[in-house]
Amino acid sequence: MKDIVKGYLAAFISAVTYGMIPLFMIPIKQQGFSVDAALFYRFITTSLFIMGYLFYRKETLHITPREVFIFLILGLLYALSAEFLFLAYDLLSPGIASTIFFMYPLIVALALGIFFKEHITFPTILALFIVLIGVFLLSVKDVTNFSINYVGAGVSLLGAVSYALYMLIVNKSKISASGIKVSFYSTLFSSVYFLVKLWVIGTPLPIPEVKMCLLLTSFGIVTTLFSIITLISAIRMIGSTPTAIIGVMEPIVAVAISIWIFQQESITTNLIIGVLLIIIAVMIDILKRKK
């Protein structure tokens, strides 16, 4: 299988697993468990599983001082992207928050063009434009009465910027460590961020019951372990912008979970058109790269 095919497959898996966050986060919040504590367990669970895999492969955990600095930044950015997104869910409707957050493909593409002087082709610009329209239609119920909490919008945009910066640093920092080691240190330092935050605000860490423990473990494995490993693989094989474009599958998965599992959304014309536009945008980029 060619690297480009593997890259698109990895990007798709990353998007789908990341989009499954509501499947775990909604029950966690319904039971009154701290979101910060849930995110701590999400990241620490992932890092422990990855560490076990590294030991199994007999791969050293040694990293250079430069890599320590890079991994600290990656961990902080990954943690902030999650924190800003969940905070935006409390300030905005999940749909509008997701609309703003998933502007990160545009941020990635613009950053590559402005700061790294990479040529941004017309098909990529067109795909990004269609993506924004598609995600907007997925989120807006009534355009005539559209209103938004600007504080929430700013918080969600900060999440998008954090996620975009994470993708750019992975792609451009020329890290010699393997992708699995990058994943380990990113999630480890993300868990440290939330551990420090929990200690500062005085939130207890104990898990109340076995059911919650299983839920938190699954939350970490599915939405972080699978997602971040395939994300890094995709970025290295096909680049940041195509990976970011395919990442718009994440809100589609989230909306599907809301409809068929939690009945929090209904199938509307906007929903159908939005999904079709996003699929078209992804295909434009894939066909452009194939040509």
XYZ file of C-alpha atoms in Angstrom, residues 96-230:
135
model
C -21.539 26.410 16.792
C -18.527 25.627 18.993
C -17.572 22.830 16.589
C -18.037 25.129 13.604
C -15.468 27.553 14.962
C -13.096 24.862 16.219
C -13.003 23.126 12.844
C -11.664 26.253 11.224
C -8.244 24.773 12.073
C -7.702 23.420 8.516
C -7.839 26.997 7.272
C -5.412 28.084 10.004
C -2.999 25.283 9.064
C -3.125 26.120 5.363
C -2.713 29.856 5.927
C 0.183 29.332 8.365
C 1.982 27.103 5.869
C 1.572 29.717 3.178
C 2.442 32.773 5.289
C 5.199 31.483 7.574
C 6.644 28.563 5.607
C 6.152 29.977 2.089
C 4.422 26.817 0.889
C 2.302 27.218 -2.227
C -1.419 27.033 -1.476
C -3.128 25.672 -4.586
C -6.563 26.720 -5.758
C -8.105 23.241 -5.160
C -6.926 23.380 -1.544
C -8.401 26.872 -1.073
C -11.650 25.727 -2.680
C -11.758 22.620 -0.478
C -11.178 24.683 2.663
C -13.919 27.121 1.644
C -16.393 24.295 1.020
C -15.406 22.730 4.341
C -16.293 25.910 6.212
C -19.678 26.106 4.495
C -20.357 22.435 5.176
C -19.490 22.553 8.861
C -21.503 25.786 9.201
C -24.579 24.074 7.742
C -24.055 21.133 10.080
C -24.213 23.482 13.042
C -26.774 26.206 12.290
C -30.449 25.419 12.830
C -31.974 28.781 11.897
C -29.774 31.245 9.997
C -32.325 34.077 10.274
C -32.029 34.036 14.066
C -28.313 33.333 14.195
C -26.633 34.672 17.330
C -23.398 33.840 19.049
C -21.629 34.304 22.375
C -18.477 36.177 21.415
C -16.569 35.005 24.495
C -17.441 31.431 23.603
C -16.464 32.068 19.986
C -13.079 33.380 21.089
C -12.499 30.369 23.342
C -13.407 27.937 20.561
C -11.121 29.783 18.138
C -8.282 29.456 20.675
C -8.905 25.698 20.615
C -8.664 25.711 16.825
C -5.414 27.689 16.920
C -3.943 25.325 19.538
C -4.825 22.272 17.459
C -3.462 23.828 14.271
C -0.178 24.758 15.985
C 0.149 21.193 17.259
C -0.180 19.836 13.722
C 2.285 22.357 12.315
C 4.938 21.676 14.956
C 4.720 17.914 14.421
C 5.146 18.482 10.692
C 7.872 21.129 10.766
C 10.005 20.514 13.879
C 12.029 17.651 12.304
C 11.697 15.429 15.366
C 13.924 12.357 15.147
C 11.792 10.405 17.645
C 9.332 7.851 16.330
C 5.665 8.751 15.988
C 4.737 6.503 18.902
C 7.271 8.260 21.138
C 5.908 11.647 20.066
C 2.452 10.409 21.081
C 3.739 9.218 24.447
C 5.351 12.480 25.464
C 2.525 14.623 24.045
C -0.113 12.821 26.102
C 2.146 12.543 29.155
C 2.751 16.291 29.290
C -0.941 16.935 28.579
C -1.840 14.842 31.637
C 0.703 16.789 33.703
C -1.017 20.026 32.663
C -4.391 18.819 33.940
C -2.870 17.279 37.082
C -1.338 20.637 37.994
C -4.619 22.401 37.234
C -6.587 19.958 39.400
C -4.126 20.484 42.247
C -4.371 24.276 41.952
C -8.178 24.395 41.927
C -8.505 21.625 44.511
C -10.600 19.180 42.467
C -10.528 15.592 43.834
C -9.162 12.820 41.609
C -10.761 9.619 43.000
C -13.020 7.733 40.577
C -16.393 6.998 42.248
C -17.164 3.590 40.711
C -15.932 0.832 38.412
C -18.311 1.863 35.617
C -16.775 5.333 35.550
C -13.281 3.825 35.538
C -14.130 1.747 32.451
C -15.697 4.774 30.783
C -12.630 6.949 31.411
C -10.263 4.218 30.203
C -12.243 3.765 26.995
C -12.358 7.541 26.576
C -8.556 7.695 26.624
C -7.909 4.696 24.396
C -10.411 5.502 21.641
C -10.399 9.296 21.411
C -6.719 9.874 22.191
C -4.574 6.759 21.796
C -5.968 5.770 18.409
C -6.538 9.349 17.273
C -3.152 10.879 18.058
C -1.065 7.972 16.720
C -2.908 7.919 13.411
